[in-house]
Short mmCIF file of C-alpha atoms in Angstrom, two decimals:
data_model
loop_
_atom_site.label_atom_id
_atom_site.label_comp_id
_atom_site.label_asym_id
_atom_site.label_seq_id
_atom_site.Cartn_x
_atom_site.Cartn_y
_atom_site.Cartn_z
CA MET A 1 110.21 153.27 65.63
CA GLU A 2 110.30 153.42 61.84
CA LEU A 3 106.58 154.14 61.70
CA GLU A 4 106.96 156.86 64.34
CA LYS A 5 109.68 158.49 62.25
CA GLU A 6 107.56 158.29 59.11
CA ILE A 7 104.65 159.96 60.89
CA LEU A 8 106.92 162.67 62.30
CA LYS A 9 108.47 163.40 58.91
CA LEU A 10 105.06 163.74 57.30
CA ILE A 11 103.48 165.97 59.94
CA GLU A 12 106.58 168.09 60.24
CA ASN A 13 105.95 169.17 56.66
CA ASN A 14 102.18 169.38 56.99
CA SER A 15 100.65 169.24 60.45
CA GLN A 16 97.19 169.39 58.91
CA LEU A 17 97.36 165.86 57.53
CA THR A 18 94.46 163.95 58.99
CA ALA A 19 94.92 160.66 60.83
CA LYS A 20 92.78 159.08 58.11
CA ASN A 21 95.13 160.22 55.35
CA LEU A 22 98.22 159.31 57.35
CA ALA A 23 96.74 155.85 57.80
CA ILE A 24 96.20 155.47 54.05
CA MET A 25 99.64 156.83 53.21
CA LEU A 26 101.42 154.50 55.60
CA ASP A 27 99.18 151.43 55.17
CA GLU A 28 98.20 151.40 58.84
CA SER A 29 94.95 151.68 60.74
CA GLU A 30 93.64 155.07 61.78
CA GLU A 31 93.48 153.89 65.41
CA LYS A 32 97.15 152.97 65.41
CA ILE A 33 98.15 156.34 63.93
CA ASN A 34 96.06 158.18 66.54
CA PHE A 35 97.57 156.10 69.31
CA ILE A 36 101.15 156.76 68.18
CA ILE A 37 100.55 160.51 67.81
CA LYS A 38 99.06 160.69 71.32
CA GLN A 39 102.08 158.78 72.63
CA LEU A 40 104.50 161.11 70.86
CA GLU A 41 102.70 164.09 72.37
CA GLN A 42 102.88 162.59 75.85
CA ASP A 43 106.59 161.82 75.45
CA LYS A 44 107.19 165.44 74.38
CA VAL A 45 108.55 164.34 71.03
CA ILE A 46 105.77 166.40 69.45
CA LEU A 47 105.90 169.68 71.34
CA GLY A 48 103.18 171.59 69.55
CA TYR A 49 101.59 172.36 66.20
CA ASN A 50 102.68 175.77 64.96
CA THR A 51 101.62 177.73 61.93
CA ILE A 52 104.19 179.72 60.01
CA ILE A 53 102.70 183.14 59.41
CA ASN A 54 104.09 186.07 57.51
CA TRP A 55 102.92 188.74 59.95
CA GLU A 56 104.30 191.50 57.75
CA LYS A 57 101.44 190.81 55.37
CA VAL A 58 98.85 191.18 58.13
CA ASP A 59 99.92 194.27 60.08
CA GLY A 60 103.70 194.62 60.07
CA GLU A 61 103.70 195.15 63.85
CA GLY A 62 106.23 193.57 66.16
CA VAL A 63 110.00 193.32 66.23
CA THR A 64 112.22 190.28 66.46
CA ALA A 65 115.82 190.48 67.61
CA MET A 66 118.60 187.95 67.80
CA ILE A 67 120.85 188.57 70.76
CA ASP A 68 124.35 187.15 71.14
CA VAL A 69 125.01 186.61 74.82
CA LYS A 70 128.35 185.91 76.49
CA VAL A 71 128.07 184.33 79.91
CA ILE A 72 130.38 183.02 82.59
CA PRO A 73 129.66 179.32 82.99
CA GLN A 74 128.91 178.17 86.52
CA ARG A 75 130.50 175.31 88.37
CA GLU A 76 128.64 171.99 87.96
CA VAL A 77 125.76 173.36 85.87
CA GLY A 78 127.81 175.03 83.10
CA PHE A 79 125.50 177.11 80.92
CA ASN A 80 122.27 175.32 81.80
CA SER A 81 121.23 177.33 84.79
CA ILE A 82 121.63 180.70 83.10
CA ALA A 83 119.97 179.41 79.93
CA GLU A 84 117.02 178.27 82.00
CA ARG A 85 116.66 181.69 83.60
CA ILE A 86 116.69 183.29 80.18
CA TYR A 87 114.26 180.97 78.41
CA ARG A 88 111.63 181.47 81.10
CA PHE A 89 111.09 185.13 80.13
CA PRO A 90 107.92 185.27 78.03
CA GLU A 91 109.58 187.62 75.51
CA VAL A 92 112.09 184.92 74.62
CA ARG A 93 111.18 182.76 71.61
CA SER A 94 114.22 180.50 71.55
CA VAL A 95 117.56 179.93 73.23
CA ASN A 96 120.46 177.98 71.76
CA LEU A 97 123.90 177.22 73.17
CA MET A 98 126.43 178.10 70.51
CA SER A 99 130.02 177.31 69.68
CA GLY A 100 132.23 180.21 68.61
CA THR A 101 132.57 183.79 69.77
CA TYR A 102 129.57 183.93 72.07
CA ASP A 103 127.68 181.39 74.17
CA LEU A 104 123.93 181.77 73.86
CA SER A 105 121.83 182.88 70.93
CA VAL A 106 118.54 184.31 72.19
CA VAL A 107 115.62 185.22 69.95
CA VAL A 108 113.34 187.84 71.46
CA PHE A 109 110.01 189.20 70.22
CA GLY A 110 108.62 192.58 71.31
CA GLU A 111 105.81 194.90 70.27
CA ASN A 112 108.38 197.49 69.19
CA MET A 113 112.10 198.27 69.37
CA LYS A 114 111.72 199.98 72.71
CA ASP A 115 110.25 196.81 74.21
CA VAL A 116 113.20 194.77 73.04
CA ALA A 117 115.69 197.41 74.19
CA ASN A 118 114.07 197.48 77.63
CA PHE A 119 114.16 193.71 77.87
CA VAL A 120 117.86 193.63 77.02
CA SER A 121 118.95 196.47 79.23
CA GLN A 122 116.75 195.76 82.22
CA LYS A 123 116.28 192.00 82.30
CA LEU A 124 118.86 190.20 80.22
CA SER A 125 122.09 192.12 80.73
CA THR A 126 121.47 192.59 84.44
CA LEU A 127 121.42 188.85 85.09
CA GLU A 128 124.35 187.63 87.13
CA HIS A 129 126.91 185.79 84.94
CA VAL A 130 125.83 187.62 81.79
CA GLN A 131 129.02 189.29 80.56
CA SER A 132 127.87 191.07 77.43
CA THR A 133 125.10 191.21 74.83
CA VAL A 134 124.98 192.19 71.17
CA THR A 135 121.51 192.81 69.75
CA HIS A 136 120.68 192.32 66.06
CA PHE A 137 117.23 193.39 64.92
CA ILE A 138 115.72 191.30 62.13
CA LEU A 139 114.82 193.66 59.31
CA LYS A 140 113.16 191.20 56.96
CA THR A 141 112.53 187.46 56.88
CA TYR A 142 113.17 185.75 53.56
CA LYS A 143 112.92 182.14 54.63
CA LYS A 144 111.84 180.45 57.82
CA ASP A 145 111.69 176.77 58.64
CA GLY A 146 112.07 175.91 54.99
CA TYR A 147 109.28 178.24 53.79
CA LEU A 148 109.95 181.14 51.46
CA PHE A 149 108.25 184.34 52.65
CA ASP A 150 108.40 186.59 49.64
CA GLU A 151 108.25 184.34 46.67
CA PRO A 152 106.22 181.22 47.26
CA GLU A 153 106.74 178.75 44.44
CA GLU A 154 103.47 179.02 42.57
CA ASP A 155 102.10 176.25 40.42
CA LYS A 156 102.99 177.53 36.97
CA ARG A 157 101.68 174.48 35.12
CA LEU A 158 98.91 174.69 32.55
CA VAL A 159 95.59 173.43 33.86
CA VAL A 160 95.67 170.49 31.46
CA SER A 161 99.04 169.61 30.03
CA PRO A 162 99.47 169.07 26.30
CA MET B 1 86.89 174.84 4.21
CA SER B 2 89.18 177.90 4.44
CA SER B 3 91.26 178.68 1.39
CA MET B 4 94.57 177.38 2.73
CA GLN B 5 93.27 173.96 3.80
CA LYS B 6 93.85 172.59 0.29
CA TYR B 7 97.60 173.01 0.82
CA ILE B 8 97.71 170.94 3.99
CA SER B 9 98.93 167.39 3.46
CA ASN B 10 96.35 164.65 3.62
CA THR B 11 98.47 162.77 6.16
CA VAL B 12 98.30 165.68 8.59
CA LYS B 13 94.61 166.26 7.86
CA SER B 14 93.85 162.63 8.63
CA ILE B 15 95.19 162.93 12.17
CA PRO B 16 92.55 163.92 14.70
CA PRO B 17 93.46 166.71 17.16
CA SER B 18 94.53 165.47 20.59
CA GLY B 19 91.59 164.71 22.88
CA ILE B 20 93.48 166.42 25.67
CA ARG B 21 93.86 169.60 23.61
CA LYS B 22 90.12 169.71 22.92
CA PHE B 23 89.36 169.44 26.60
CA PHE B 24 92.02 172.02 27.46
CA ASP B 25 90.12 174.71 25.54
CA LEU B 26 87.06 174.10 27.69
CA VAL B 27 89.06 174.08 30.93
CA SER B 28 90.78 177.38 30.08
CA GLN B 29 87.38 179.10 29.98
CA THR B 30 86.37 177.91 33.48
CA GLU B 31 87.34 179.77 36.65
CA GLY B 32 88.46 178.37 40.00
CA VAL B 33 89.42 174.99 38.57
CA ILE B 34 91.29 172.42 40.64
CA SER B 35 93.18 170.35 38.16
CA LEU B 36 94.06 166.69 38.26
CA GLY B 37 94.57 166.93 34.54
CA VAL B 38 98.19 167.99 34.42
CA GLY B 39 100.58 165.24 33.36
CA GLU B 40 103.65 166.70 34.97
CA PRO B 41 105.22 166.95 38.42
CA ASP B 42 103.93 169.75 40.64
CA TYR B 43 107.51 170.40 41.73
CA ALA B 44 109.80 172.84 40.02
CA THR B 45 113.11 171.31 38.91
CA PRO B 46 115.32 170.82 42.02
CA TRP B 47 117.33 173.95 42.71
CA HIS B 48 120.78 172.43 42.31
CA ILE B 49 119.88 171.40 38.75
CA ARG B 50 118.67 174.89 37.91
CA GLU B 51 121.83 176.27 39.54
CA ALA B 52 124.02 174.01 37.39
CA CYS B 53 122.32 175.46 34.32
CA PHE B 54 122.99 179.05 35.48
CA HIS B 55 126.60 178.13 36.11
CA SER B 56 127.02 176.61 32.66
CA LEU B 57 125.58 179.76 31.08
CA GLU B 58 127.96 181.93 33.11
CA GLN B 59 130.80 179.79 31.81
CA GLY B 60 129.69 180.55 28.27
CA TYR B 61 128.17 177.20 27.34
CA THR B 62 125.77 178.57 24.74
CA MET B 63 126.88 176.72 21.62
CA TYR B 64 125.96 173.58 19.61
CA THR B 65 126.99 170.22 20.95
CA SER B 66 127.73 167.11 18.91
CA ASN B 67 124.57 165.86 17.14
CA SER B 68 124.48 162.91 19.50
CA GLY B 69 124.73 165.13 22.58
CA LEU B 70 127.57 165.90 24.98
CA LEU B 71 129.78 162.85 25.30
CA GLU B 72 130.02 163.27 29.08
CA LEU B 73 126.21 163.20 29.28
CA ARG B 74 126.05 160.06 27.13
CA GLU B 75 128.66 158.46 29.37
CA GLU B 76 126.60 159.33 32.42
CA ILE B 77 123.47 157.94 30.74
CA ALA B 78 125.36 154.72 30.00
CA LYS B 79 126.26 154.38 33.70
CA TYR B 80 122.66 155.09 34.68
CA MET B 81 121.32 152.45 32.28
CA LYS B 82 123.80 149.88 33.56
CA LYS B 83 122.87 150.57 37.16
CA GLY B 84 119.13 151.06 36.60
CA ILE B 85 118.11 148.31 34.19
CA GLY B 86 121.31 146.31 33.91
CA ILE B 87 122.07 146.99 30.24
CA GLU B 88 125.40 148.18 28.83
CA TYR B 89 125.31 150.71 26.02
CA ASN B 90 128.29 152.22 24.28
CA PRO B 91 128.04 156.01 24.72
CA GLU B 92 129.81 156.52 21.38
CA ASP B 93 127.23 155.01 19.07
CA GLU B 94 124.40 153.44 21.06
CA ILE B 95 123.05 156.53 22.83
CA LEU B 96 121.47 159.65 21.32
CA VAL B 97 120.41 162.69 23.35
CA THR B 98 117.00 163.89 22.12
CA VAL B 99 114.64 166.77 22.71
CA GLY B 100 112.48 164.81 25.12
CA VAL B 101 111.03 161.36 24.64
CA SER B 102 108.51 162.85 22.18
CA GLU B 103 111.29 163.47 19.68
CA GLY B 104 112.63 160.00 20.43
CA VAL B 105 109.29 158.41 19.51
CA ASP B 106 109.09 160.45 16.31
CA ILE B 107 112.56 159.74 15.00
CA ALA B 108 112.51 156.10 16.05
CA LEU B 109 109.31 155.59 14.07
CA ARG B 110 110.59 157.54 11.08
CA SER B 111 113.79 155.48 11.13
CA LEU B 112 111.98 152.17 11.16
CA ILE B 113 108.72 152.50 9.26
CA GLU B 114 108.15 151.99 5.54
CA PRO B 115 104.81 153.22 4.17
CA GLY B 116 102.13 150.73 5.12
CA ASP B 117 104.06 149.03 7.92
CA GLU B 118 101.95 148.32 10.95
CA VAL B 119 102.80 149.75 14.36
CA LEU B 120 101.30 147.85 17.27
CA ILE B 121 100.23 150.10 20.15
CA PRO B 122 98.67 149.07 23.45
CA ASP B 123 95.40 150.91 24.03
CA PRO B 124 94.99 153.06 26.13
CA SER B 125 98.39 154.68 25.72
CA TYR B 126 100.01 158.07 25.56
CA VAL B 127 98.50 160.18 22.81
CA CYS B 128 101.52 160.59 20.52
CA TYR B 129 102.14 156.98 19.46
CA GLY B 130 99.28 156.55 16.97
CA PRO B 131 99.67 159.93 15.23
CA GLY B 132 103.45 159.41 15.29
CA ALA B 133 102.97 156.16 13.36
CA SER B 134 100.63 157.87 10.87
CA LEU B 135 103.06 160.74 10.30
CA SER B 136 105.68 158.11 9.42
CA TYR B 137 103.21 156.73 6.86
CA GLY B 138 102.69 153.65 8.98
CA GLU B 139 99.43 152.12 10.14
CA PRO B 140 98.72 152.26 13.86
CA VAL B 141 97.13 149.06 15.15
CA SER B 142 95.48 149.13 18.51
CA LEU B 143 96.11 146.35 21.06
CA PRO B 144 93.34 146.59 23.64
CA THR B 145 94.35 146.21 27.28
CA TYR B 146 91.89 145.77 30.09
CA ASP B 147 91.12 147.02 33.55
CA GLU B 148 90.91 143.44 34.90
CA ASP B 149 94.48 142.76 33.66
CA GLU B 150 95.69 146.02 35.23
CA TYR B 151 96.32 147.18 31.66
CA ARG B 152 99.18 144.77 31.04
CA LEU B 153 99.55 143.74 27.42
CA ARG B 154 98.41 140.14 27.03
CA PRO B 155 100.44 137.87 24.71
CA ASP B 156 97.27 136.48 23.06
CA VAL B 157 96.10 140.01 22.21
CA LEU B 158 99.50 140.83 20.70
CA GLU B 159 99.56 137.61 18.70
CA SER B 160 96.04 138.07 17.39
CA LYS B 161 96.87 141.48 15.90
CA ILE B 162 100.13 140.55 14.18
CA THR B 163 100.10 140.39 10.38
CA ASP B 164 102.94 140.14 7.87
CA LYS B 165 102.97 143.95 7.78
CA SER B 166 103.63 144.29 11.53
CA LYS B 167 107.03 145.79 12.18
CA VAL B 168 107.13 147.80 15.41
CA LEU B 169 105.63 147.32 18.85
CA ILE B 170 105.50 150.36 21.10
CA LEU B 171 105.49 149.65 24.82
CA GLY B 172 104.85 152.56 27.15
CA TYR B 173 105.20 151.20 30.67
CA PRO B 174 104.73 152.37 33.40
CA ASN B 175 101.74 153.49 31.45
CA ASN B 176 100.23 156.89 30.92
CA PRO B 177 97.18 157.10 31.47
CA THR B 178 96.49 153.96 33.50
CA GLY B 179 99.49 153.63 35.83
CA GLY B 180 99.78 149.98 34.78
CA ILE B 181 103.21 148.33 34.69
CA MET B 182 104.57 145.20 33.04
CA HIS B 183 106.21 142.68 35.40
CA LYS B 184 109.18 140.65 34.29
CA GLU B 185 107.03 137.58 33.59
CA ASP B 186 104.55 139.66 31.55
CA LEU B 187 107.41 140.86 29.35
CA GLU B 188 108.92 137.37 29.10
CA ALA B 189 105.60 136.11 27.78
CA LEU B 190 105.89 138.61 24.88
CA VAL B 191 109.50 137.92 23.92
CA ASP B 192 108.92 134.73 21.91
CA ILE B 193 106.16 136.37 19.89
CA ILE B 194 108.31 139.44 19.26
CA VAL B 195 111.30 137.39 18.12
CA LYS B 196 109.24 134.90 16.08
CA ASN B 197 107.58 137.76 14.20
CA ASP B 198 110.76 139.77 13.88
CA LEU B 199 109.33 142.88 15.56
CA ILE B 200 111.30 145.87 16.77
CA VAL B 201 110.24 147.32 20.12
CA ILE B 202 110.18 151.00 20.97
CA SER B 203 110.06 151.03 24.75
CA ASP B 204 109.06 154.38 26.23
CA GLU B 205 110.32 154.18 29.81
CA ILE B 206 109.92 157.83 30.82
CA TYR B 207 108.09 156.80 34.02
CA SER B 208 110.57 154.03 34.94
CA GLU B 209 111.69 155.73 38.16
CA LEU B 210 108.08 156.14 39.20
CA THR B 211 107.54 152.47 39.92
CA TYR B 212 106.10 151.75 43.35
CA ASN B 213 106.64 148.57 45.40
CA GLY B 214 109.37 147.16 43.18
CA LYS B 215 111.84 147.93 40.47
CA HIS B 216 111.14 148.74 36.84
CA VAL B 217 112.07 146.01 34.36
CA SER B 218 112.98 146.97 30.80
CA ILE B 219 112.14 144.55 28.01
CA ALA B 220 115.58 145.33 26.58
CA SER B 221 117.15 143.52 29.54
CA LEU B 222 115.59 140.18 28.59
CA PRO B 223 117.69 137.69 26.59
CA GLY B 224 117.79 138.50 22.88
CA MET B 225 115.92 141.77 23.25
CA GLN B 226 118.62 144.43 23.62
CA GLU B 227 119.39 144.61 19.91
CA ARG B 228 115.77 144.73 18.83
CA THR B 229 114.67 147.34 21.39
CA VAL B 230 115.02 151.11 21.34
CA VAL B 231 114.76 152.30 24.93
CA LEU B 232 113.54 155.86 25.30
CA ASN B 233 113.85 157.74 28.54
CA GLY B 234 114.31 161.27 29.78
CA PHE B 235 114.33 163.68 32.67
CA SER B 236 110.84 165.22 32.52
CA LYS B 237 109.01 163.09 35.01
CA ALA B 238 111.50 161.76 37.55
CA TYR B 239 113.50 164.98 37.86
CA ALA B 240 110.60 167.39 37.34
CA MET B 241 112.20 168.74 34.15
CA THR B 242 109.30 168.77 31.68
CA GLY B 243 110.04 172.20 30.22
CA TRP B 244 113.72 171.44 29.59
CA ARG B 245 112.80 169.00 26.81
CA ILE B 246 115.63 166.59 27.32
CA GLY B 247 115.60 162.86 26.79
CA TYR B 248 117.60 160.06 25.19
CA ALA B 249 117.39 156.94 23.08
CA CYS B 250 119.49 153.81 23.57
CA GLY B 251 119.70 150.91 21.15
CA HIS B 252 121.55 149.07 18.41
CA PRO B 253 124.12 151.32 16.65
CA ASP B 254 122.37 150.86 13.28
CA ILE B 255 119.06 152.13 14.63
CA ILE B 256 120.62 154.89 16.74
CA GLY B 257 122.67 155.84 13.66
CA ALA B 258 119.53 156.13 11.56
CA MET B 259 117.80 158.16 14.25
CA THR B 260 120.85 160.43 14.51
CA LYS B 261 120.60 161.14 10.78
CA ILE B 262 117.06 162.48 11.12
CA HIS B 263 117.97 164.25 14.35
CA GLN B 264 120.91 166.05 12.75
CA TYR B 265 118.86 167.30 9.79
CA THR B 266 115.88 168.43 11.87
CA ILE B 267 116.86 169.24 15.44
CA MET B 268 120.67 169.43 15.08
CA CYS B 269 121.22 168.89 18.79
CA ALA B 270 119.42 169.20 22.11
CA PRO B 271 119.98 172.57 23.82
CA ILE B 272 123.30 172.60 25.64
CA MET B 273 121.88 174.21 28.79
CA ALA B 274 119.34 171.40 29.13
CA GLN B 275 122.11 168.85 28.57
CA LYS B 276 124.21 170.47 31.32
CA ALA B 277 121.21 170.40 33.66
CA ALA B 278 120.58 166.74 32.80
CA LEU B 279 124.19 165.95 33.64
CA GLU B 280 123.74 167.49 37.09
CA ALA B 281 120.47 165.56 37.55
CA LEU B 282 122.18 162.23 36.83
CA ARG B 283 125.24 163.00 38.96
CA HIS B 284 123.61 164.53 42.02
CA GLY B 285 119.84 164.36 41.63
CA GLU B 286 118.98 160.95 42.98
CA GLY B 287 118.19 162.05 46.54
CA GLU B 288 115.71 164.75 45.53
CA MET B 289 114.19 162.45 42.94
CA ARG B 290 113.59 159.71 45.52
CA LYS B 291 111.91 162.22 47.83
CA MET B 292 109.52 163.29 45.07
CA VAL B 293 108.72 159.69 44.18
CA GLU B 294 108.03 158.91 47.84
CA ASP B 295 105.63 161.83 47.93
CA TYR B 296 103.79 160.65 44.79
CA ASN B 297 103.51 157.25 46.41
CA TYR B 298 101.69 158.72 49.43
CA ARG B 299 99.35 160.75 47.24
CA ARG B 300 98.66 157.68 45.09
CA LYS B 301 97.40 155.76 48.09
CA ILE B 302 95.08 158.57 49.19
CA ILE B 303 93.54 159.09 45.76
CA VAL B 304 92.96 155.40 45.02
CA SER B 305 91.40 154.77 48.40
CA GLU B 306 89.04 157.75 48.04
CA PHE B 307 87.98 156.87 44.50
CA ASN B 308 87.06 153.37 45.54
CA GLU B 309 85.12 154.79 48.47
CA MET B 310 83.08 157.13 46.28
CA GLY B 311 82.17 154.37 43.82
CA LEU B 312 84.61 155.16 41.01
CA THR B 313 86.31 151.78 41.11
CA CYS B 314 90.01 151.99 40.49
CA PHE B 315 92.76 149.39 40.47
CA GLU B 316 95.89 150.37 42.34
CA PRO B 317 98.28 151.85 39.77
CA LYS B 318 101.82 150.54 40.22
CA GLY B 319 103.66 153.23 38.30
CA ALA B 320 103.65 156.75 36.79
CA PHE B 321 101.49 159.32 38.60
CA TYR B 322 98.05 158.66 37.22
CA CYS B 323 95.08 156.64 38.29
CA PHE B 324 92.38 155.56 35.93
CA PRO B 325 89.07 155.05 37.71
CA SER B 326 86.00 153.66 36.00
CA ILE B 327 83.03 156.01 35.65
CA GLN B 328 80.71 153.37 34.26
CA LYS B 329 78.40 153.55 37.31
CA THR B 330 77.41 157.09 36.31
CA GLY B 331 76.17 155.89 32.93
CA MET B 332 78.00 158.77 31.23
CA THR B 333 80.63 158.66 28.51
CA SER B 334 84.02 159.82 29.68
CA GLU B 335 83.69 163.11 27.81
CA GLU B 336 80.25 163.78 29.30
CA PHE B 337 81.58 162.99 32.74
CA CYS B 338 84.55 165.33 32.42
CA GLU B 339 82.48 168.19 31.02
CA LYS B 340 79.80 167.87 33.67
CA LEU B 341 82.38 167.57 36.45
CA LEU B 342 84.11 170.68 35.18
CA ILE B 343 80.92 172.70 34.93
CA GLU B 344 79.30 171.51 38.17
CA GLU B 345 82.32 171.16 40.45
CA GLN B 346 85.20 172.92 38.65
CA VAL B 347 87.47 169.89 38.76
CA ALA B 348 89.51 169.06 35.65
CA VAL B 349 90.28 165.44 34.83
CA VAL B 350 90.97 164.00 31.39
CA PRO B 351 88.52 161.76 29.49
CA GLY B 352 89.90 158.25 29.12
CA ASN B 353 88.98 158.04 25.44
CA ALA B 354 91.63 160.68 24.68
CA PHE B 355 94.10 157.78 25.06
CA GLY B 356 92.35 155.29 22.80
CA GLU B 357 89.08 153.42 22.46
CA SER B 358 89.80 151.16 25.42
CA GLY B 359 89.92 154.23 27.64
CA GLU B 360 86.20 154.90 27.15
CA GLY B 361 84.36 154.65 30.46
CA PHE B 362 87.37 155.83 32.43
CA ILE B 363 89.02 159.10 33.41
CA ARG B 364 92.67 159.96 33.94
CA CYS B 365 93.50 161.71 37.20
CA CYS B 366 97.02 162.87 37.91
CA TYR B 367 98.05 162.84 41.54
CA ALA B 368 101.09 165.05 41.10
CA ALA B 369 99.19 167.72 43.00
CA SER B 370 99.43 168.88 46.62
CA VAL B 371 97.59 166.79 49.22
CA SER B 372 95.29 169.72 49.98
CA ASN B 373 94.39 170.10 46.29
CA ILE B 374 93.82 166.37 45.99
CA GLU B 375 91.61 166.42 49.09
CA GLN B 376 89.59 169.36 47.76
CA ALA B 377 89.21 167.78 44.32
CA LEU B 378 88.15 164.48 45.83
CA GLU B 379 85.57 166.17 48.03
CA ARG B 380 84.06 167.89 45.01
CA MET B 381 84.14 164.67 42.99
CA SER B 382 82.49 162.81 45.85
CA ASN B 383 79.62 165.35 45.86
CA PHE B 384 79.36 164.91 42.10
CA CYS B 385 79.20 161.12 42.40
CA ILE B 386 76.51 161.28 45.09
CA ARG B 387 74.36 163.16 42.59
CA HIS B 388 75.18 161.08 39.52
CA ILE B 389 75.76 157.47 40.57
CA LYS B 390 72.41 155.73 40.47
#
């Protein structure tokens, strides 16, 4: 379990680490590392390998919105059933159950604002048990998943130190 | 000779320029260099430490402090020393806050050395010890250490170099450039010789937190050694605070008093903003520091394994963030190797002879670089070795 956690911590920060390097770093065999990673993938502990991209630098297209959703919980299933209906829409990037003034926080990505507006008015708010929605468009991303978007910390060291 | 050279003191003229500096000029003219030549963390100082400095400036802390440094910082250093190496120092008169360990080395030597006194220095070692001894009008004496001993100082080597002029022994462990450390039993083997010959030890422990697979042992913690040892440490390496220039010296009140005299007439006091940042580092910086050290540990394993694979045999360094592989199989001198590597593959490493004669035939590679940079540098070095190892 400890080794699994060590592997997860390392590849969470850098999914490009090779099994060979992980093996050297953790004093284990490459075969064992490969085996554990496969196992973690099968058990859905590792769900995927994403790349964090600053799309604004590439084309600036696309709009992301965070939508606060109030829902009426249902008997026996609470919020799960409605959350499941919401997260199955392909436009939806993430869904979280929240404490506080609203129930679900839904992150939606669309090609443009009209796309997102259509999704909210036609698909999301018309769902049974959805009481209200408040849509916040993301204007600029400064930091995501621990990475700074605008000001990456450059290596400011001299090439050879004195 | 230009016209002003005649005014320069012979002592300064007699000191050769740093081997690292010479190489730096060459590196600066080359483009696209991946560097394993930088002897400092590739992290910026943890944010909360920088934030504490901003806060102190906002509060108006822009003035001199006591010559010895802020008392609250010295108290915190005393706690750290007690916890870290098990030695109690009185913050009032046994601790001095310095402008980095470099100042500590300088003023310790100037406090202790009479003209002609011999200063015993393990070789290879950090570049400032020998010139520091010369600038104090002392005579640096080199104590060779060897690859096969993992660069630990052997008692017979120490004993063989002692004369009636020997006064100071400088220990710099964990060692820059080799990554060697001294275990408790290695230090114990030196104590009798040190006491018998009435030597004073200057122990540069700047890399003490960067000790892998075990805990750093200070020679000052061994019986009878606290009063004849000046322990130097600082924040540059463990807390990624190289540019802050903040360090400290701990030792007998007479020696610290003498060092404080020089310090007050030359430096006056360490900058207050750096002292405030150091205080934050000691109080709340341990978690971030441990994370950085863990990261260096991973990188260390990768670099050592790859060097051995490509034929540049390298013992596993147990401390600091350098490894010191042998380049003897290429048949080149360390300077030739570094120049050729730079020109052919644009990788900067430092020639081992910059750190003393015993470093000839080796190169210093710093693994405080990102894994991707290390991988890229190693790939280029591997190509270089395929061409040049016969």
